[in-house]
Short mmCIF file of C-alpha atoms in Angstrom, two decimals:
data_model
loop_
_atom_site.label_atom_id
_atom_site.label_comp_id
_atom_site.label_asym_id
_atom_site.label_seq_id
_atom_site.Cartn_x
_atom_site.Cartn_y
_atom_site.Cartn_z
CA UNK A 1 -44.97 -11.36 22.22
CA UNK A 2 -43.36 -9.74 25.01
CA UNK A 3 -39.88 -7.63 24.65
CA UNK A 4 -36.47 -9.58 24.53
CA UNK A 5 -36.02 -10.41 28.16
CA UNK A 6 -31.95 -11.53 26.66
CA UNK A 7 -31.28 -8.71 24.81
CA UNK A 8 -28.02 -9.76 23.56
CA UNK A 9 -29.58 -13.00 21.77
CA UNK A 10 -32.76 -10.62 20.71
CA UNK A 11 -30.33 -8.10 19.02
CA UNK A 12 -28.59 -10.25 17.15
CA UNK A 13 -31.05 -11.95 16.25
CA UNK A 14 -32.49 -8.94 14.92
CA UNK A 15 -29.87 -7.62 13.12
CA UNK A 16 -28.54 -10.91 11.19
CA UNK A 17 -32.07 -10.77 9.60
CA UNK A 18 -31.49 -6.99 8.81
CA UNK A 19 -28.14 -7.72 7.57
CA UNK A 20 -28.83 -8.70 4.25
CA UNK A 21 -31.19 -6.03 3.21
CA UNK A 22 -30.22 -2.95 1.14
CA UNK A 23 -31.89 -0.01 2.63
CA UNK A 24 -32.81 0.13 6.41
CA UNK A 25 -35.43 3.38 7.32
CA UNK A 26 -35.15 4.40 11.04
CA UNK A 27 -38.48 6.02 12.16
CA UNK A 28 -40.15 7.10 14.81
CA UNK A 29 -40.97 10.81 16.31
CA UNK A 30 -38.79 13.55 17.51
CA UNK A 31 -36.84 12.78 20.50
CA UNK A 32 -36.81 9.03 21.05
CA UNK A 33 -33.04 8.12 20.16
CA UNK A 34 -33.54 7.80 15.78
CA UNK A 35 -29.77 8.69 15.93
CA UNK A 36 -28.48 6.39 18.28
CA UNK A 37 -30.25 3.40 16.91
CA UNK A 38 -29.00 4.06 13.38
CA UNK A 39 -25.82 4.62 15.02
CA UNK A 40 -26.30 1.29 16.75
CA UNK A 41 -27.18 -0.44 13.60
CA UNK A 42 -24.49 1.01 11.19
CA UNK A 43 -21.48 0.40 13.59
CA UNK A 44 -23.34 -3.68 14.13
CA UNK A 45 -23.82 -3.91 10.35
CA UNK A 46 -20.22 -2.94 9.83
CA UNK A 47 -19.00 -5.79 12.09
CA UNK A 48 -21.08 -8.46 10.74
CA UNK A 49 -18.60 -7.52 7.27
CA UNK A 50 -21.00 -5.38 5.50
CA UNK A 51 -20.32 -2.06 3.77
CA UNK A 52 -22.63 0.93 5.42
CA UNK A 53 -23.03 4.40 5.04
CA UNK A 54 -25.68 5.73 7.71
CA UNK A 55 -26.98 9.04 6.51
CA UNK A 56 -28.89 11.50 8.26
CA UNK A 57 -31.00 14.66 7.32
CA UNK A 58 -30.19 15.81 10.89
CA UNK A 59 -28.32 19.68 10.93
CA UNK A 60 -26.72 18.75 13.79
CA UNK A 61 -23.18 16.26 13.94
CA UNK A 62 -24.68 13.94 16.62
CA UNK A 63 -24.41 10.85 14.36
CA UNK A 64 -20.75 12.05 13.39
CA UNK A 65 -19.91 12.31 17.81
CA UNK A 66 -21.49 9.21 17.95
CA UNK A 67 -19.20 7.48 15.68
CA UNK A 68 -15.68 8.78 16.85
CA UNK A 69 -16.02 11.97 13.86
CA UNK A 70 -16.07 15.36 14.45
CA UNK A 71 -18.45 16.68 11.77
CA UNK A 72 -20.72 15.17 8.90
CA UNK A 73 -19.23 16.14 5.35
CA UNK A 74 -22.41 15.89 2.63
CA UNK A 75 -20.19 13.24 0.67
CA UNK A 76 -19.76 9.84 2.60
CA UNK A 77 -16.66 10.17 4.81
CA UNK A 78 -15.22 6.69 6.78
CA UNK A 79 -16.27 6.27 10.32
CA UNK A 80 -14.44 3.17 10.98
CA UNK A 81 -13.98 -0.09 9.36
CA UNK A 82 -16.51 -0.90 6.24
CA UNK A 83 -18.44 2.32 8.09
CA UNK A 84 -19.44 5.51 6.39
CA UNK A 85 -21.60 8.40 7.46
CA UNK A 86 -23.26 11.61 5.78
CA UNK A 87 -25.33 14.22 5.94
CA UNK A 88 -28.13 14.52 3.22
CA UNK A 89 -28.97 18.10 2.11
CA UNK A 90 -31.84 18.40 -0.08
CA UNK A 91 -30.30 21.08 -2.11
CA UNK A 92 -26.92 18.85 -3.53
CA UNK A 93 -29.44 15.56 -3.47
CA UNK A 94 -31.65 17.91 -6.58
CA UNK A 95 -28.36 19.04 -8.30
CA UNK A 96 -27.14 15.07 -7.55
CA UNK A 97 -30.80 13.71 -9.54
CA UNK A 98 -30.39 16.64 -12.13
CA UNK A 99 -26.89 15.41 -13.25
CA UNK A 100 -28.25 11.91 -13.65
CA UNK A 101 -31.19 13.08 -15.69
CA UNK A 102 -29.29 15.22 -17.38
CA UNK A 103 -26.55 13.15 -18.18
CA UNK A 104 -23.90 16.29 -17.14
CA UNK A 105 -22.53 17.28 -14.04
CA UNK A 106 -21.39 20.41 -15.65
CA UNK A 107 -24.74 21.19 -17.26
CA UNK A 108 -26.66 20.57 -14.22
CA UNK A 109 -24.44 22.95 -11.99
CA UNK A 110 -25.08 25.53 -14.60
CA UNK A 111 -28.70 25.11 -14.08
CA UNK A 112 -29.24 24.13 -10.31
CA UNK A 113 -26.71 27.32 -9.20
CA UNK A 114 -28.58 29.64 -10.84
CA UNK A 115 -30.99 32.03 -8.27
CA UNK A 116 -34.02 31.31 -10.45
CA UNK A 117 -33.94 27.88 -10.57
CA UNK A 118 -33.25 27.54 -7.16
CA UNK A 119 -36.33 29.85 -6.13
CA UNK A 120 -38.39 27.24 -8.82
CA UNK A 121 -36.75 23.87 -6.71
CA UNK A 122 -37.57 25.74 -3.67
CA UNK A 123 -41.58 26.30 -4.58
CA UNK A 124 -41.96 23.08 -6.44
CA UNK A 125 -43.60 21.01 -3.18
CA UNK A 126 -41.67 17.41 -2.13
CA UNK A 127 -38.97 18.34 -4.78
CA UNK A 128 -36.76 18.37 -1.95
CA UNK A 129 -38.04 15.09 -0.24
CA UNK A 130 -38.15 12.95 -3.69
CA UNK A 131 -34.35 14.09 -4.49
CA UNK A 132 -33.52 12.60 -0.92
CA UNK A 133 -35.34 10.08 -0.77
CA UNK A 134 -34.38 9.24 -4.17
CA UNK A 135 -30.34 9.72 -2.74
CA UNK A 136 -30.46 7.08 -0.64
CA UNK A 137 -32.46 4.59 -2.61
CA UNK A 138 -29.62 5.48 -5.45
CA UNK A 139 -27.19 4.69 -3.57
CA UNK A 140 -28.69 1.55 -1.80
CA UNK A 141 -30.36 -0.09 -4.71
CA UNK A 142 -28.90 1.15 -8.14
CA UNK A 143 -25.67 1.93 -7.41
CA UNK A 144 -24.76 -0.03 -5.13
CA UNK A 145 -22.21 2.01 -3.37
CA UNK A 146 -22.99 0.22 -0.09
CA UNK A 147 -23.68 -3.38 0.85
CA UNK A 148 -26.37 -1.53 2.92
CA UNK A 149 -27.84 2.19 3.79
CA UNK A 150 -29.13 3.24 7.11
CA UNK A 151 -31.35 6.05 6.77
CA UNK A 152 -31.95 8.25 9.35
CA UNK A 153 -34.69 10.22 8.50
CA UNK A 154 -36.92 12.74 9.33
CA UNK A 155 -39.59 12.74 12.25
CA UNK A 156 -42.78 9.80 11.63
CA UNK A 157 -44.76 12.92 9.99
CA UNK A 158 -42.40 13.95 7.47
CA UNK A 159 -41.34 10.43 6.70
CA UNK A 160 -44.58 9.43 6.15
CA UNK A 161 -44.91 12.35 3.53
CA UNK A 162 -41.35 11.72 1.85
CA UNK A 163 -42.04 7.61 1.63
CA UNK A 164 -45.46 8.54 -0.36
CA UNK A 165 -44.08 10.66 -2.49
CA UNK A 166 -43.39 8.29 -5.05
CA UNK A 167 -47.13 6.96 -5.06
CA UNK A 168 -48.07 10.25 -5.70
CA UNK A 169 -45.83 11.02 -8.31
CA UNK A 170 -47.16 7.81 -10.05
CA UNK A 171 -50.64 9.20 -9.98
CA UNK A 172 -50.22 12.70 -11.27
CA UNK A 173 -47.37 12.33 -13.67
CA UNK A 174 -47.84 9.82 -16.73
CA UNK A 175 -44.10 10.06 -19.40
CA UNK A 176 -40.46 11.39 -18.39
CA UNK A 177 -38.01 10.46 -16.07
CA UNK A 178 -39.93 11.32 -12.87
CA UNK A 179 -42.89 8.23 -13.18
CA UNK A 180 -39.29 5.79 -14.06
CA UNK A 181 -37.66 7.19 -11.07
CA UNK A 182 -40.67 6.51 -8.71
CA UNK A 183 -41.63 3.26 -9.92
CA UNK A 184 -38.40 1.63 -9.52
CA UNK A 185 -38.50 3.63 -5.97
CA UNK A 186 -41.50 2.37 -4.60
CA UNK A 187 -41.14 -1.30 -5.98
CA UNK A 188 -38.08 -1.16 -3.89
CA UNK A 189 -39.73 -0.07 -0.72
CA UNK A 190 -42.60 -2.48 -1.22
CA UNK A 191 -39.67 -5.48 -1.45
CA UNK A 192 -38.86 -6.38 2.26
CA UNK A 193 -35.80 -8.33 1.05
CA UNK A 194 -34.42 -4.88 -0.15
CA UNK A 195 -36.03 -2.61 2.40
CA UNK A 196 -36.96 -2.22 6.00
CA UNK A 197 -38.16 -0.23 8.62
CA UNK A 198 -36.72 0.29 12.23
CA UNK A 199 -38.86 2.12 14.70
CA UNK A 200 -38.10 3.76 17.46
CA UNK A 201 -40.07 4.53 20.41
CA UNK A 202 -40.40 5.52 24.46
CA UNK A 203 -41.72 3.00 26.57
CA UNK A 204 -44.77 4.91 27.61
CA UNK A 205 -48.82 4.59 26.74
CA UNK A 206 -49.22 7.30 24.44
CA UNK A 207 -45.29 6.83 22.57
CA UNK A 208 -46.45 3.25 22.48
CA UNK A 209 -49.65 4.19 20.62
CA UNK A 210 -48.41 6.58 18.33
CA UNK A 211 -45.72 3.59 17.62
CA UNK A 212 -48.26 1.20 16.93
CA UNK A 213 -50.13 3.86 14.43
CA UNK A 214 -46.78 4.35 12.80
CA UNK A 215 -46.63 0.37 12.01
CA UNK A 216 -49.66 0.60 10.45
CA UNK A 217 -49.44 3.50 8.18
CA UNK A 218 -46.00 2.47 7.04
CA UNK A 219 -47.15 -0.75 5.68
CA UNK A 220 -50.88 0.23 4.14
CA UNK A 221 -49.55 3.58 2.78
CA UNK A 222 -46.12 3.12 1.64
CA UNK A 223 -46.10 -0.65 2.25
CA UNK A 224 -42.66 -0.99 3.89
CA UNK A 225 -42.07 -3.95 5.99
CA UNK A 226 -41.52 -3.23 9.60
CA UNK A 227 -37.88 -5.20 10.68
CA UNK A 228 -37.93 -4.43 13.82
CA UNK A 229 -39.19 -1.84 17.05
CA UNK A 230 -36.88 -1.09 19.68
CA UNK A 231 -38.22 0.69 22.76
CA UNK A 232 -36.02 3.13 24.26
CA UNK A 233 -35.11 4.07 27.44
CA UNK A 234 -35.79 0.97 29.57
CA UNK A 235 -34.70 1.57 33.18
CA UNK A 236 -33.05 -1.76 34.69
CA UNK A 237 -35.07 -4.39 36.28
CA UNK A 238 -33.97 -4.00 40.10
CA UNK A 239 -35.59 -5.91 42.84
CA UNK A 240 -37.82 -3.84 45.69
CA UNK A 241 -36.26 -3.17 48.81
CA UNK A 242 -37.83 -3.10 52.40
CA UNK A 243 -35.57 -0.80 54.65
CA UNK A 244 -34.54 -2.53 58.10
CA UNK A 245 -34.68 -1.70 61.71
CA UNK A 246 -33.95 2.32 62.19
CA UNK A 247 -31.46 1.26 64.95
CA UNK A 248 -29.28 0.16 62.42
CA UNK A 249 -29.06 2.75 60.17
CA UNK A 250 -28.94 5.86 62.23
CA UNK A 251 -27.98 7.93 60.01
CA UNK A 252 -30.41 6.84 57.14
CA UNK A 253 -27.85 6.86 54.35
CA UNK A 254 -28.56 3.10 53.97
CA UNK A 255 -32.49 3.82 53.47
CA UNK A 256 -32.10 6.72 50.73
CA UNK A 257 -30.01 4.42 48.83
CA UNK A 258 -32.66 1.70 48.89
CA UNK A 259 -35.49 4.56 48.23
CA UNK A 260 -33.44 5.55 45.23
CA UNK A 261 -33.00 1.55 44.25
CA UNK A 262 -36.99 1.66 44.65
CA UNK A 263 -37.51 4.56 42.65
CA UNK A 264 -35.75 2.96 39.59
CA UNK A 265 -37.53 -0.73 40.49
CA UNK A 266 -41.21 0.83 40.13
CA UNK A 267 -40.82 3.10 37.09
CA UNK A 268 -38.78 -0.01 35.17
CA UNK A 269 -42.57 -1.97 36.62
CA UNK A 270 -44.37 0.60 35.46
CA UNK A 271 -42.41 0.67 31.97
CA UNK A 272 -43.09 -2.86 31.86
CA UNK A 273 -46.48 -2.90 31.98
CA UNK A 274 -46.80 -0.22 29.51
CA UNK A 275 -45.29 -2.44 27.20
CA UNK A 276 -46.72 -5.35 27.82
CA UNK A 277 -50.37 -4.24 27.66
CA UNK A 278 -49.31 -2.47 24.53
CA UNK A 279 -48.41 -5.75 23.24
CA UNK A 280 -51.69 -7.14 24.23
CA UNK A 281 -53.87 -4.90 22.49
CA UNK A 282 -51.80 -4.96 19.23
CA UNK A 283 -52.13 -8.69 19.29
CA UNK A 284 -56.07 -8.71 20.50
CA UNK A 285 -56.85 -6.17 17.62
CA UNK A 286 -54.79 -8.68 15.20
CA UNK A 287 -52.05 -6.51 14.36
CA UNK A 288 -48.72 -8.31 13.68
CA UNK A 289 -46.71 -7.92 15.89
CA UNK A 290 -42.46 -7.53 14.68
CA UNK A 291 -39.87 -8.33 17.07
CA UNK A 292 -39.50 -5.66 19.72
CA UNK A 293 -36.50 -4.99 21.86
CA UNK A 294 -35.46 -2.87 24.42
CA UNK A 295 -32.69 -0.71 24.24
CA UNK A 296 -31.23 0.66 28.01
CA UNK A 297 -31.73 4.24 29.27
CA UNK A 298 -28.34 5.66 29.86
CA UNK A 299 -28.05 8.31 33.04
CA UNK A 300 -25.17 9.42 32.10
CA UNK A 301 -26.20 10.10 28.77
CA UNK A 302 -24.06 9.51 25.26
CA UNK A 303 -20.47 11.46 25.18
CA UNK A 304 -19.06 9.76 21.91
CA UNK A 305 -18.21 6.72 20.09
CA UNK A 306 -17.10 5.00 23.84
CA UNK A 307 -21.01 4.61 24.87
CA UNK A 308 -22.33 3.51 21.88
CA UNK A 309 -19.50 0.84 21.83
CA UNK A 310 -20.96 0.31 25.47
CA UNK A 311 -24.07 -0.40 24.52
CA UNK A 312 -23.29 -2.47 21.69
CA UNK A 313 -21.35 -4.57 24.07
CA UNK A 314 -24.32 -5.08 26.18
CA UNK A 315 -26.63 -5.97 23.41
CA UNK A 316 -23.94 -7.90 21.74
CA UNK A 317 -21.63 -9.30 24.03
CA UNK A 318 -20.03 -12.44 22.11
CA UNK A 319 -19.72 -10.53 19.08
CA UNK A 320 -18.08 -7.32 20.66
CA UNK A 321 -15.49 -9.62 22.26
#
């Protein structure tokens, strides 16, 4: 399989199979664009008619920029038509699962406020990451707030911990709410018609292999189907240019521009073949393979909801007119 050489067909095609779903995971390590591809995703989802809230652990208010918002709130707060975003904090997700188990929001603000308990929450280890995790599967699955969530998580290591949670919880803890809370959890990640991975990655060798190693331990550890990979960062195709006679370009201008056009032809080559060998070996070792797609590197970078509109247009073009 070699990456969508008509990215507009290749996204959609993508994300009409995503659409249905409940709960979509982006993945994949620090750096590589999680944000903008949940971004990406939520504002698509929200065209195709569905209801979305993309969350995000991030501290930062990139996702909020990215959608025409100024800040993330830590309730859902409308981005745009059928489009919600939010931030995720730990702390309000274990007051959140409290008042649920304890069947009182009042009674559960009386315990989770207090210093003690809080110190307790703090030292109790993947407290935190179970009450989030356990947020957006709530919200996605149970409640049904949302046609669909978009969950921009952590970084590939901390996901990995926060998605097995539930499998451990399973194994140590036999009565109470907890074991109830994980089961229905990880039945729910193990059911691709409810939930999916995205991963993100760089098209280099080693982001490549680490992307390939995140397939795999997403679906033998917490056995969540992989929806889709999109590489990010692809530098256009351009074709190779051979400078002409010196005598007519005397001052040279017209050769740095085709040594710059050059430049960008060989490392979008070299990108290319990173990907494609990639490819190779996951298919010779008999890995299978999801649909990958290539998302474009952007020189000029993301200022607000205008690029990722941009983009989106690119990927999407008959839709976004």
């Amino acid at each position: 399989m070699a990456v969508s050489s008509a990215p507009a067909s290749g996204f959609g095609a993508v994300l009409d199979a995503l659409a249905p779903r409940q709960m979509l995971i982006v993945s994949g390590k620090g750096g590589v664009g999680r944000t903008t591809v949940a971004a990406l995703l939520g504002l698509s989802l929200a065209r195709r008619g569905r209801r979305v809230l993309v969350a995000t652990v991030g501290l930062d208010d990139r996702l909020a920029w990215m959608l025409g918002q100024r800040t993330l709130a830590e309730t859902p707060s409308v981005a745009g038509p059928g489009l919600y975003i939010q931030r995720v904090v730990p702390t309000v997700c274990v007051r959140e699962y409290g008042a649920m188990v304890l069947r009182s929001e009042r009674i559960a603000g009386a315990v989770f406020d207090s210093a003690p308990i809080r110190r307790l929450v703090r030292a109790v280890p993947g407290l935190d990451d179970f009450a989030v995790l356990g947020k957006i599967w709530h919200e996605a699955v149970r409640a049904r707030s949302f046609d669909v969530v978009v969950f921009d998580g952590p970084a590939t290591g901390h996901l990995r911990y926060t998605l097995g949670i539930p499998q451990a919880i399973l194994k140590t803890v036999r009565v109470g709410p907890l074991p109830r809370e994980a089961q229905a959890m990880q039945a729910s990640l193990e059911d691709p018609t409810v939930t999916q991975a995205v991963l993100v990655g760089l098209p280099d060798r080693w982001p490549l292999t680490e992307l390939g190693e995140m397939a795999a331990s997403l679906r033998s550890e917490s056995r969540v189907h992989i929806g889709g990979i999109f590489v990010n960062g692809t530098w256009p195709e351009l074709p190779a240019f051979q400078a002409g006679p010196a005598a007519l370009d005397p001052d040279g201008q017209v050769a740095r521009v085709l040594a710059a056009t050059n430049v960008v032809a060989q490392q979008a080559a070299r990108q290319r073949g990173h990907v494609e060998a990639w490819l190779a070996g996951e298919q010779a070792a008999g890995r299978r393979v999801p649909p990958v797609l290539s998302l474009p590197w952007r020189f000029q970078g993301f200022a607000g909801l205008a690029d990722v509109e941009d983009v989106l247009a690119t990927l999407e073009p008959r839709r976004a007119a």
